[in-house]
PDB file of C-alpha atoms in Angstrom:
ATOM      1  CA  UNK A   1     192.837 123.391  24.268  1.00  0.00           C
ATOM      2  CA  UNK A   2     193.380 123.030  27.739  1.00  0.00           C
ATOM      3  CA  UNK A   3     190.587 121.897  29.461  1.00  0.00           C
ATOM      4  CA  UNK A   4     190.453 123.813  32.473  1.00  0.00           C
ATOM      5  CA  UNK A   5     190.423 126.789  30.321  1.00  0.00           C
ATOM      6  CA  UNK A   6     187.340 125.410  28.379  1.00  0.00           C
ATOM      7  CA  UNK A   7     184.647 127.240  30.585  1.00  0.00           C
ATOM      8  CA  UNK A   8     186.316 130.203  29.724  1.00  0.00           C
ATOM      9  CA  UNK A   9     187.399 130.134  26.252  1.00  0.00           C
ATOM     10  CA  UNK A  10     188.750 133.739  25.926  1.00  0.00           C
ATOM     11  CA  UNK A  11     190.220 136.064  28.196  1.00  0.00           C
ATOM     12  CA  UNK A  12     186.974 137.723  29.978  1.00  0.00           C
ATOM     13  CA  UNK A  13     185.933 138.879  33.237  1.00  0.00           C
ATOM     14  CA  UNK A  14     184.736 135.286  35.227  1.00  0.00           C
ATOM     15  CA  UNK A  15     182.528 135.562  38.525  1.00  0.00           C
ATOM     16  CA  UNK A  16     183.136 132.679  40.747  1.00  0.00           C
ATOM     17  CA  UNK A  17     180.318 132.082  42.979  1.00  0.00           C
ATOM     18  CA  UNK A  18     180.043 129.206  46.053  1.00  0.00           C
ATOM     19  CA  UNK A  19     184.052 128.710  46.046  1.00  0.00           C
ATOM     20  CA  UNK A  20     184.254 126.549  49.315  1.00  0.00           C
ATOM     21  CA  UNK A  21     188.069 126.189  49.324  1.00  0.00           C
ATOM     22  CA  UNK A  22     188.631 128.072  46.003  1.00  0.00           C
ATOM     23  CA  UNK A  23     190.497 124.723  44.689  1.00  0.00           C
ATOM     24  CA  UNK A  24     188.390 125.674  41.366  1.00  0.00           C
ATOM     25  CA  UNK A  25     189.305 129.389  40.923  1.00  0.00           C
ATOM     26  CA  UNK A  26     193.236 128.455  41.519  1.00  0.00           C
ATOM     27  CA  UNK A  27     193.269 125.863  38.994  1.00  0.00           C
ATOM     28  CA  UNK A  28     191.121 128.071  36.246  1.00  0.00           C
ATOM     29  CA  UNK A  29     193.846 130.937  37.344  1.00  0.00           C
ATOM     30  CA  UNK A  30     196.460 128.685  37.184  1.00  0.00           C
ATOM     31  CA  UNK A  31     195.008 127.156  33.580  1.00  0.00           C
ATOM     32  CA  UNK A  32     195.066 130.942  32.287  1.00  0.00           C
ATOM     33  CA  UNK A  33     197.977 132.396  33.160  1.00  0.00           C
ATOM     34  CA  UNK A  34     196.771 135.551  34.615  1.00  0.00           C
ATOM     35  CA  UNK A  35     193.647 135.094  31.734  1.00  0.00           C
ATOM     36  CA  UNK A  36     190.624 135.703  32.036  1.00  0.00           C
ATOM     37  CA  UNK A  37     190.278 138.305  35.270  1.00  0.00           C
ATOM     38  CA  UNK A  38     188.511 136.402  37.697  1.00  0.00           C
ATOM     39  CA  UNK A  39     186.755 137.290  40.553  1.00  0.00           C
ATOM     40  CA  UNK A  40     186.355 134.502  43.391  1.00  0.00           C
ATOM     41  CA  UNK A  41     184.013 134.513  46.051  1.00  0.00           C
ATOM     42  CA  UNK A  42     182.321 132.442  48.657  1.00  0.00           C
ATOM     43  CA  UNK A  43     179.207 132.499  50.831  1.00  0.00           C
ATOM     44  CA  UNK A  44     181.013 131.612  54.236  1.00  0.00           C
ATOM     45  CA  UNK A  45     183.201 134.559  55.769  1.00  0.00           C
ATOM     46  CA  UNK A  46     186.313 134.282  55.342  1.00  0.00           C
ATOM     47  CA  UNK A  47     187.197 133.103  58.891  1.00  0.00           C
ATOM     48  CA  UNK A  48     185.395 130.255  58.064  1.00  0.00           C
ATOM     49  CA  UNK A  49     186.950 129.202  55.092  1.00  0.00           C
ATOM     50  CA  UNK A  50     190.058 129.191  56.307  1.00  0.00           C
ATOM     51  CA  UNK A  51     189.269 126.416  58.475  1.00  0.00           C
ATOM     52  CA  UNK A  52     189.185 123.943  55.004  1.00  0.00           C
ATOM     53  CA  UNK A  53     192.068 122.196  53.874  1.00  0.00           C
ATOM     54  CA  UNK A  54     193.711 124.091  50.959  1.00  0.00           C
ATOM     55  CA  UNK A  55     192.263 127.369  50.992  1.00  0.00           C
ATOM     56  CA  UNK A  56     194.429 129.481  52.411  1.00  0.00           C
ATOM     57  CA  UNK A  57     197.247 127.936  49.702  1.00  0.00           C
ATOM     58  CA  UNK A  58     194.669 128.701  47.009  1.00  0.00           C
ATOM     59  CA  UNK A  59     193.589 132.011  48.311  1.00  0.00           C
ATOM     60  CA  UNK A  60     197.197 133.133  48.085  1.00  0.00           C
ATOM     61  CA  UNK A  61     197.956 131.947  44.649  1.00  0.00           C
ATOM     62  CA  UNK A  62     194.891 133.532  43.366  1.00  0.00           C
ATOM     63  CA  UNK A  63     196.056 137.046  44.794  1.00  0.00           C
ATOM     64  CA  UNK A  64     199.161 136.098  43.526  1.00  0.00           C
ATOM     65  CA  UNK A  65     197.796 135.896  39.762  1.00  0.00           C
ATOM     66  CA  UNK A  66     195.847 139.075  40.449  1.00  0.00           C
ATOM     67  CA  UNK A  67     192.556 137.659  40.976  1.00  0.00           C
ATOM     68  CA  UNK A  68     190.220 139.286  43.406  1.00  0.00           C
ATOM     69  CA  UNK A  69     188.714 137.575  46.481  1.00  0.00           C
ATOM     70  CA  UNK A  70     185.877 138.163  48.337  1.00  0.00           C
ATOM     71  CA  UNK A  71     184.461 136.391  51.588  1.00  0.00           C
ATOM     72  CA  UNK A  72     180.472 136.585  52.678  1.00  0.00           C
ATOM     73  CA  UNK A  73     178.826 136.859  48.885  1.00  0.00           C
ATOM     74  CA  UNK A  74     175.355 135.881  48.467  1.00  0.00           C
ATOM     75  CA  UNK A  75     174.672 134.515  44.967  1.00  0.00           C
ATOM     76  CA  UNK A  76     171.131 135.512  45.165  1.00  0.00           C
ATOM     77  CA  UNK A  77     171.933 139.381  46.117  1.00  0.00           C
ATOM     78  CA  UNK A  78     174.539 139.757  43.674  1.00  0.00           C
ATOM     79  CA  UNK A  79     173.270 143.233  42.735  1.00  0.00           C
ATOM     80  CA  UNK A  80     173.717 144.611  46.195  1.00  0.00           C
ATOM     81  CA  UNK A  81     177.115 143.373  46.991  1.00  0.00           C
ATOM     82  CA  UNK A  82     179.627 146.176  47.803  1.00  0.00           C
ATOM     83  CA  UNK A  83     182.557 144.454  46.651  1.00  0.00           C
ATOM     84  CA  UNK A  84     180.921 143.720  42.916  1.00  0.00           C
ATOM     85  CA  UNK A  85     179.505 147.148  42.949  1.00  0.00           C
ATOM     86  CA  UNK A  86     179.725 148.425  38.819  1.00  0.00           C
ATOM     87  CA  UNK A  87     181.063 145.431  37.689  1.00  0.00           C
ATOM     88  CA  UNK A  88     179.568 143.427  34.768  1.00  0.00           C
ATOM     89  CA  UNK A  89     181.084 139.684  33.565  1.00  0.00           C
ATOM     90  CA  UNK A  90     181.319 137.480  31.132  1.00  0.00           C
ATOM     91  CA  UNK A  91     180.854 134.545  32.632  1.00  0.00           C
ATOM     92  CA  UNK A  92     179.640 133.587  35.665  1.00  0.00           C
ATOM     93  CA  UNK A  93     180.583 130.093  37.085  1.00  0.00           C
ATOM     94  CA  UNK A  94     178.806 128.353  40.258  1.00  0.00           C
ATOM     95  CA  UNK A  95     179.706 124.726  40.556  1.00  0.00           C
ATOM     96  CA  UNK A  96     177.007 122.741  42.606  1.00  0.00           C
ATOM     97  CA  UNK A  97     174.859 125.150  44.284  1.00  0.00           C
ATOM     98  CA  UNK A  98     173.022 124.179  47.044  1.00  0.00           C
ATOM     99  CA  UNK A  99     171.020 125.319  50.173  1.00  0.00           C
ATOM    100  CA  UNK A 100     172.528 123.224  52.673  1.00  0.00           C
ATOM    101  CA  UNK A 101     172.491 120.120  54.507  1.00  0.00           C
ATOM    102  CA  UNK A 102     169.290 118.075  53.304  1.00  0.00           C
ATOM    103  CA  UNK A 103     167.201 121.017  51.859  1.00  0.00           C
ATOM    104  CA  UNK A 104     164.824 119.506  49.889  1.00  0.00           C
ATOM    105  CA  UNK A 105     164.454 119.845  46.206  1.00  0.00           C
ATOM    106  CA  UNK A 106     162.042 123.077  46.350  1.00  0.00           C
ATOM    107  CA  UNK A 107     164.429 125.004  48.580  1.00  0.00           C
ATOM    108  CA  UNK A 108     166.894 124.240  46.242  1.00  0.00           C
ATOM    109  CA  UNK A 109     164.486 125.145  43.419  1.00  0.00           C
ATOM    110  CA  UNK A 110     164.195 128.655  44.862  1.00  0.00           C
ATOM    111  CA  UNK A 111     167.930 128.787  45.282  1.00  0.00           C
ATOM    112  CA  UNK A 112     168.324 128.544  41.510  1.00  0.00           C
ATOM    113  CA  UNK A 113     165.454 131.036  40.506  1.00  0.00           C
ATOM    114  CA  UNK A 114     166.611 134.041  43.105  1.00  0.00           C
ATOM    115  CA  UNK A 115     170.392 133.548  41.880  1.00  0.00           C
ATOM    116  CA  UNK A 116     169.637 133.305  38.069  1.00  0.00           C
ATOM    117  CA  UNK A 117     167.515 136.701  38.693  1.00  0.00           C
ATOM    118  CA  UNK A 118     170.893 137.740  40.579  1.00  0.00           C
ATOM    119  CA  UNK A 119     172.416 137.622  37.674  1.00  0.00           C
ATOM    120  CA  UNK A 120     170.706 138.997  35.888  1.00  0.00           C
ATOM    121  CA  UNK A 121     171.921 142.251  37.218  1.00  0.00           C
ATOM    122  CA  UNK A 122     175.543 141.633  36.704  1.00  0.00           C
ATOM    123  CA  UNK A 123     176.131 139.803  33.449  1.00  0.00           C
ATOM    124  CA  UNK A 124     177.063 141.337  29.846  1.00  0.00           C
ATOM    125  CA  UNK A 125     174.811 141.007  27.654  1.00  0.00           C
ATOM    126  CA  UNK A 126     176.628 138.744  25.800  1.00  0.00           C
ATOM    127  CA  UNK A 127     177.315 136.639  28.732  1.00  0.00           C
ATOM    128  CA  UNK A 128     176.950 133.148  29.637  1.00  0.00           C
ATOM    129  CA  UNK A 129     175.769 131.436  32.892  1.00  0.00           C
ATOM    130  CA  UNK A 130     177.323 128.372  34.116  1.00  0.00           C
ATOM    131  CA  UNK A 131     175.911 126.058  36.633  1.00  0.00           C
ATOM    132  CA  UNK A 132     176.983 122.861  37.271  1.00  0.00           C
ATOM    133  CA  UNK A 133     174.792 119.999  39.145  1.00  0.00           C
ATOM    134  CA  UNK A 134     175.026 116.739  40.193  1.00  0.00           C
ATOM    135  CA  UNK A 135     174.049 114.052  37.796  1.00  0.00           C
ATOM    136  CA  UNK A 136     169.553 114.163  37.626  1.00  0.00           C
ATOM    137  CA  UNK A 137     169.037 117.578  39.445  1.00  0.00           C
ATOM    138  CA  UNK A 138     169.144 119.494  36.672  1.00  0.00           C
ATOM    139  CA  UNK A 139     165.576 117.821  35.180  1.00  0.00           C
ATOM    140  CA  UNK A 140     166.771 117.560  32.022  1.00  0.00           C
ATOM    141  CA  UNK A 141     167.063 114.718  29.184  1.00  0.00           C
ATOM    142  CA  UNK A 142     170.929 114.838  29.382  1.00  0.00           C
ATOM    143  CA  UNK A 143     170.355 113.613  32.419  1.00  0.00           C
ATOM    144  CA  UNK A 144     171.121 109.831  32.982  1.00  0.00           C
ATOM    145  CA  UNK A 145     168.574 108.067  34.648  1.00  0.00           C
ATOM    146  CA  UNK A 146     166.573 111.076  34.348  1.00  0.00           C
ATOM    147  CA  UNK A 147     164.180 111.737  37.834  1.00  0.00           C
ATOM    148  CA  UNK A 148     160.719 112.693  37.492  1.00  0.00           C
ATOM    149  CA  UNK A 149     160.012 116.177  36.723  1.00  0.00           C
ATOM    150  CA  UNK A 150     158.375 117.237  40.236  1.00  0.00           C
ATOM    151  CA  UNK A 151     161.643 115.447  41.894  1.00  0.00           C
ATOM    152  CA  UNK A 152     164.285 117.591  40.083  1.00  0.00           C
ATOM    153  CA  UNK A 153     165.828 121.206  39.940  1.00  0.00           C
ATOM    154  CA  UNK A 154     164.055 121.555  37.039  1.00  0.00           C
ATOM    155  CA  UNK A 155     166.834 124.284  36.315  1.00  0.00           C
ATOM    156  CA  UNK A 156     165.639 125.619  32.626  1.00  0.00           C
ATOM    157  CA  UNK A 157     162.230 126.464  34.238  1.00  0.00           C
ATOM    158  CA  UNK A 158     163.967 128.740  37.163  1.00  0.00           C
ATOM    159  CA  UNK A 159     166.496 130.017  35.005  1.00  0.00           C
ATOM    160  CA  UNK A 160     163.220 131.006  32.470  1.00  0.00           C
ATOM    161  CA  UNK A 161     162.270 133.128  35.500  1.00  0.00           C
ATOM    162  CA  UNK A 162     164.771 135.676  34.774  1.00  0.00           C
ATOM    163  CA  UNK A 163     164.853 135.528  31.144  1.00  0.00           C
ATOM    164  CA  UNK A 164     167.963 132.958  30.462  1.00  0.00           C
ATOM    165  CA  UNK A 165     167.823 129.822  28.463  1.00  0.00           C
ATOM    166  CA  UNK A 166     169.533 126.982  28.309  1.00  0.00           C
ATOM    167  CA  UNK A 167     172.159 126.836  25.488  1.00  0.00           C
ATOM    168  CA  UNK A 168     174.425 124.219  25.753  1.00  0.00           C
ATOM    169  CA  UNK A 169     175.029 121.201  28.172  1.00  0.00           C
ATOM    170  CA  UNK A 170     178.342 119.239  29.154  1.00  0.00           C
ATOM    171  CA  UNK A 171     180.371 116.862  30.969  1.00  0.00           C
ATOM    172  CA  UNK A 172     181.879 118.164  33.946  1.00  0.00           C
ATOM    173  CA  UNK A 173     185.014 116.460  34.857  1.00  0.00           C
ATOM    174  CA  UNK A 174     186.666 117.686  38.080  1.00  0.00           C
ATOM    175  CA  UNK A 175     189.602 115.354  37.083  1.00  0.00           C
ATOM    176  CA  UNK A 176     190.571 118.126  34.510  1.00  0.00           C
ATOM    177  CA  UNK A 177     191.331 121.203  36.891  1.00  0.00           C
ATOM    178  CA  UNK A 178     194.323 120.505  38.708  1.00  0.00           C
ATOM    179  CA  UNK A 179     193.878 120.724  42.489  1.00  0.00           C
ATOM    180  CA  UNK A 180     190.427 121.024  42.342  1.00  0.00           C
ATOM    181  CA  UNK A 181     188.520 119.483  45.302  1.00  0.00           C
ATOM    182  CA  UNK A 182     184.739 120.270  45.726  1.00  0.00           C
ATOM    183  CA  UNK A 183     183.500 120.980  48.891  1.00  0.00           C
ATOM    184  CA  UNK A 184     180.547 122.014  51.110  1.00  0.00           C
ATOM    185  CA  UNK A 185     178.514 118.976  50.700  1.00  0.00           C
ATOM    186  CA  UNK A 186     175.439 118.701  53.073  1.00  0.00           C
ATOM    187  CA  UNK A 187     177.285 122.560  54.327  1.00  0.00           C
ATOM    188  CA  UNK A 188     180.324 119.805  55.538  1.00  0.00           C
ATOM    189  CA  UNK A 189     184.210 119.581  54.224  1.00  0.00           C
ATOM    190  CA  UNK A 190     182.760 116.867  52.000  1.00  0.00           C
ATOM    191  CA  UNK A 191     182.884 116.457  48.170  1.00  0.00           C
ATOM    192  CA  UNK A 192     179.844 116.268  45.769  1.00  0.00           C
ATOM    193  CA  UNK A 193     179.113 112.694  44.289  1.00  0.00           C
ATOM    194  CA  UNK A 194     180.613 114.401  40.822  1.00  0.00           C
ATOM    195  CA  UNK A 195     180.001 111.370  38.725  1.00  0.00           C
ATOM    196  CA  UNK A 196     178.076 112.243  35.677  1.00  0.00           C
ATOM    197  CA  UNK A 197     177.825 115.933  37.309  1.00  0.00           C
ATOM    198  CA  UNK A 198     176.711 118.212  33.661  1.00  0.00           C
ATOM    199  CA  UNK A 199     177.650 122.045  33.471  1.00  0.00           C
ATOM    200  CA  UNK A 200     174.214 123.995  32.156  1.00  0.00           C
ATOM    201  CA  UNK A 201     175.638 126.885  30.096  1.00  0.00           C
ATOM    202  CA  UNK A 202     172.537 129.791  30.195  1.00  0.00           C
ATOM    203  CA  UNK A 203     171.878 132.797  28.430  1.00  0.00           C
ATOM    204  CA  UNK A 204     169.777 135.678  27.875  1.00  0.00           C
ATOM    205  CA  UNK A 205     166.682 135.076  25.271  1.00  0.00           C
ATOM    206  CA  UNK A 206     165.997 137.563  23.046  1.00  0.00           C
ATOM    207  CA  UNK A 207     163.581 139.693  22.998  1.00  0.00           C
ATOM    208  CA  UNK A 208     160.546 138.645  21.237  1.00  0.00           C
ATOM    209  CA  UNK A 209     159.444 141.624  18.744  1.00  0.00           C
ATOM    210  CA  UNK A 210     155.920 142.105  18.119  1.00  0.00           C
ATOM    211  CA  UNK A 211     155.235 141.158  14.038  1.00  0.00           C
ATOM    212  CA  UNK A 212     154.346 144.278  11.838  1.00  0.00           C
ATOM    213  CA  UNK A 213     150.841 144.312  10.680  1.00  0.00           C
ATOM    214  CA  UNK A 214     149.140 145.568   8.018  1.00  0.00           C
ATOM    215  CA  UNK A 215     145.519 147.441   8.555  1.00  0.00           C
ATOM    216  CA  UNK A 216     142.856 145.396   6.370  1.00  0.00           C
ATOM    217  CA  UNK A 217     139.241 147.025   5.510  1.00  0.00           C
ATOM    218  CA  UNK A 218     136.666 144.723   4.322  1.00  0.00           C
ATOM    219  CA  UNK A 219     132.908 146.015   2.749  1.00  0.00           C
ATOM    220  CA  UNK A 220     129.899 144.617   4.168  1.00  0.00           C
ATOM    221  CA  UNK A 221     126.373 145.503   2.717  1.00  0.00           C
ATOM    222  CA  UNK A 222     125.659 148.034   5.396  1.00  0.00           C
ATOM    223  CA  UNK A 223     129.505 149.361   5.832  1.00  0.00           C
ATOM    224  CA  UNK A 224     132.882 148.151   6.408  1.00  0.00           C
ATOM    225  CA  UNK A 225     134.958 146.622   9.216  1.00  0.00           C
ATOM    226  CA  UNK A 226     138.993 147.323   9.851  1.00  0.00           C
ATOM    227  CA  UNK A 227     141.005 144.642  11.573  1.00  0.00           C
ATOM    228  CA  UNK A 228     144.734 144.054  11.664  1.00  0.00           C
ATOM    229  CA  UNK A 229     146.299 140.897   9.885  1.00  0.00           C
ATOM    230  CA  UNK A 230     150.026 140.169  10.424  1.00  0.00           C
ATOM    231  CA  UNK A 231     151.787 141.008   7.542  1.00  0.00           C
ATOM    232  CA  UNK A 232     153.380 137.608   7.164  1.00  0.00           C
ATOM    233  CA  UNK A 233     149.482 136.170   6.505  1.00  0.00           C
ATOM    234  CA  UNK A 234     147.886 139.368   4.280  1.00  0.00           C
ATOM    235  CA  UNK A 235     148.809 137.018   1.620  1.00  0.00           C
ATOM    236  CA  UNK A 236     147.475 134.191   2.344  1.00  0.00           C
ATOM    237  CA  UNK A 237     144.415 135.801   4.293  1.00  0.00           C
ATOM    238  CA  UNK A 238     143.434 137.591   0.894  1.00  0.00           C
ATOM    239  CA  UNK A 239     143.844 134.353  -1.182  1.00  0.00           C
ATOM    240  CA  UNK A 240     141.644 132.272   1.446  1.00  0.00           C
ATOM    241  CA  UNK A 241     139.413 135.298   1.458  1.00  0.00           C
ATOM    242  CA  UNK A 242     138.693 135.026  -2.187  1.00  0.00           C
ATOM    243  CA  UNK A 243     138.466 131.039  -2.527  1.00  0.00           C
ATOM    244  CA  UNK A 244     135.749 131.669   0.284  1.00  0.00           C
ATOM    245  CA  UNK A 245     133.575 134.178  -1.798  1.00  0.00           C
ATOM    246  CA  UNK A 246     133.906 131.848  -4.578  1.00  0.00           C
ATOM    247  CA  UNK A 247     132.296 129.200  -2.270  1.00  0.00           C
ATOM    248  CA  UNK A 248     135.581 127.237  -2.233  1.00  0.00           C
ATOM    249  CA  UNK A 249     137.106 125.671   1.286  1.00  0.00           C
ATOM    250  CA  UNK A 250     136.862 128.843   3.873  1.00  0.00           C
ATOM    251  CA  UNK A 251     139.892 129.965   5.716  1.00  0.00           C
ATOM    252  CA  UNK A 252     138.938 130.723   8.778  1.00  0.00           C
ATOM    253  CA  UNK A 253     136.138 128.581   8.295  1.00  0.00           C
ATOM    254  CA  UNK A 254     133.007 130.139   9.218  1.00  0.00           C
ATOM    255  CA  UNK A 255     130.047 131.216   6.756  1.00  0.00           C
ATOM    256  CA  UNK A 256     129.479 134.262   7.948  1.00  0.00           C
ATOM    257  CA  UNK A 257     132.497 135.508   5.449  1.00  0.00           C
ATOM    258  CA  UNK A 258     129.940 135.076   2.196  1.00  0.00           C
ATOM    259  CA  UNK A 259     128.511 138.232   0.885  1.00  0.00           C
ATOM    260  CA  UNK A 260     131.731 139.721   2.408  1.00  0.00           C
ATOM    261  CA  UNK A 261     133.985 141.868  -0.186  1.00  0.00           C
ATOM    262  CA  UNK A 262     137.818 140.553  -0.025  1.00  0.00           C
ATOM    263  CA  UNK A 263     139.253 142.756   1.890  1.00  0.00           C
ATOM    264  CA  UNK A 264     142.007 146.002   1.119  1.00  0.00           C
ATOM    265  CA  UNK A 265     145.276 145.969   3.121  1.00  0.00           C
ATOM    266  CA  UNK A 266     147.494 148.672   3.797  1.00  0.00           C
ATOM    267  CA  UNK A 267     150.103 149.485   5.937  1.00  0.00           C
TER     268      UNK A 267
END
């Protein structure tokens, strides 16, 4: 497989977000032959971008292989962007985020929990979040040296915020897109320090569904009491029950269970 088509394995609709010069979106574009759609966009306005070496080469060869651009998109305000208005994607891809010249590690923190919330609002279902950081900022064991919790990105935790989770971690190699220059580092026409930069692939957790019960009813001398057991333990809740009344080891161990009729479940 070519490997600048391996963050997009199939042909899908791709959101590119932070494009500086849009050296990335070309080469994916370029990698695809007109597959996956892509949409590229960048936070600066488009006067601005411009200005970088490449982009205006890149911006035309993306148009050329019917990709959209779009200038002025905030990652964290996805949902409100005119120009990605009833769209939903796939993937969406945003290679080193950052605040901005030496914003500290909290800022940055924030950064990652408002956008992963942001995308919340535009991604399938089914779809995946990429975000690739520098090597240690991500705060995780793939990491190498791996910072101190407090001093990281700690990237699962914000991307937990909106209901992601990490599924998969790799090597990002720059090398392997063709043309591709990073940009934007410290908000100059700088490159990232890319080596041993990992890609965090996120997606949506599951929903967690309550566990049936079962309605249990238990005698006393002067009545009865009803409780709920989950139905996974009415087994094993009615054979503790009866090793307590015949004074065996009590599950859950407390002796105010003796005397106590083993209880009747139904659902």
């Amino acid at each position: 497989m070519d490997p600048s088509s391996a963050a997009v394995r199939d042909p899908r609709d791709v959101l590119l977000l932070g494009e500086g010069n849009f050296s990335f979106a070309a080469a994916l574009c370029q990698a695809g032959g007109g597959s996956p759609r892509v949409t590229a966009t960048c936070y600066q306005a488009e006067e601005a971008v411009l200005q970088q070496e490449g982009a205006e080469e890149n911006i035309q060869l993306l148009r050329e292989h019917g990709a959209e651009v779009h200038f002025a998109v905030d990652s964290t305000r996805l949902g409100e962007c005119p120009a990605l208005a009833g769209q939903l994607f796939d993937h969406i891809i945003f290679n080193f985020p950052h605040c901005g010249r030496k914003a500290g590690v909290k800022r940055n923190r924030s950064l990652l929990a408002k956008f992963f919330l942001s995308c919340a609002q535009v991604l399938k279902d089914s779809g995946e979040v990429h975000v690739t950081l520098c090597n240690g900022q991500g705060g995780t064991p793939a990491d190498q040296p791996m910072r101190e919790w407090h001093n990281s990105w700690q990237a699962v935790a914000m991307a937990a915020e909106a209901g992601f989770i990490l599924s998969e971690i790799r090597p990002f190699d720059g090398a392997k897109y063709h043309g591709y220059r990073s940009t934007g580092y410290r908000s100059q026409d700088k490159t990232f320090h890319a080596e041993g930069a990992l890609t965090h692939v996120f997606t949506r957790s599951l929903p967690c569904a309550p566990p049936e019960s079962v309605q249990a009813e238990a005698r006393l001398a002067r009545g009865s009491v009803g409780f709920e057991v989950p139905e996974e333990l009415s087994h094993s809740f009615g054979r503790y029950w009866s090793r307590e009344r015949a004074g065996g080891p009590s599950w859950p161990p407390t002796p105010t269970l003796r005397g106590v009729s083993a209880p009747r479940f139904r659902k």
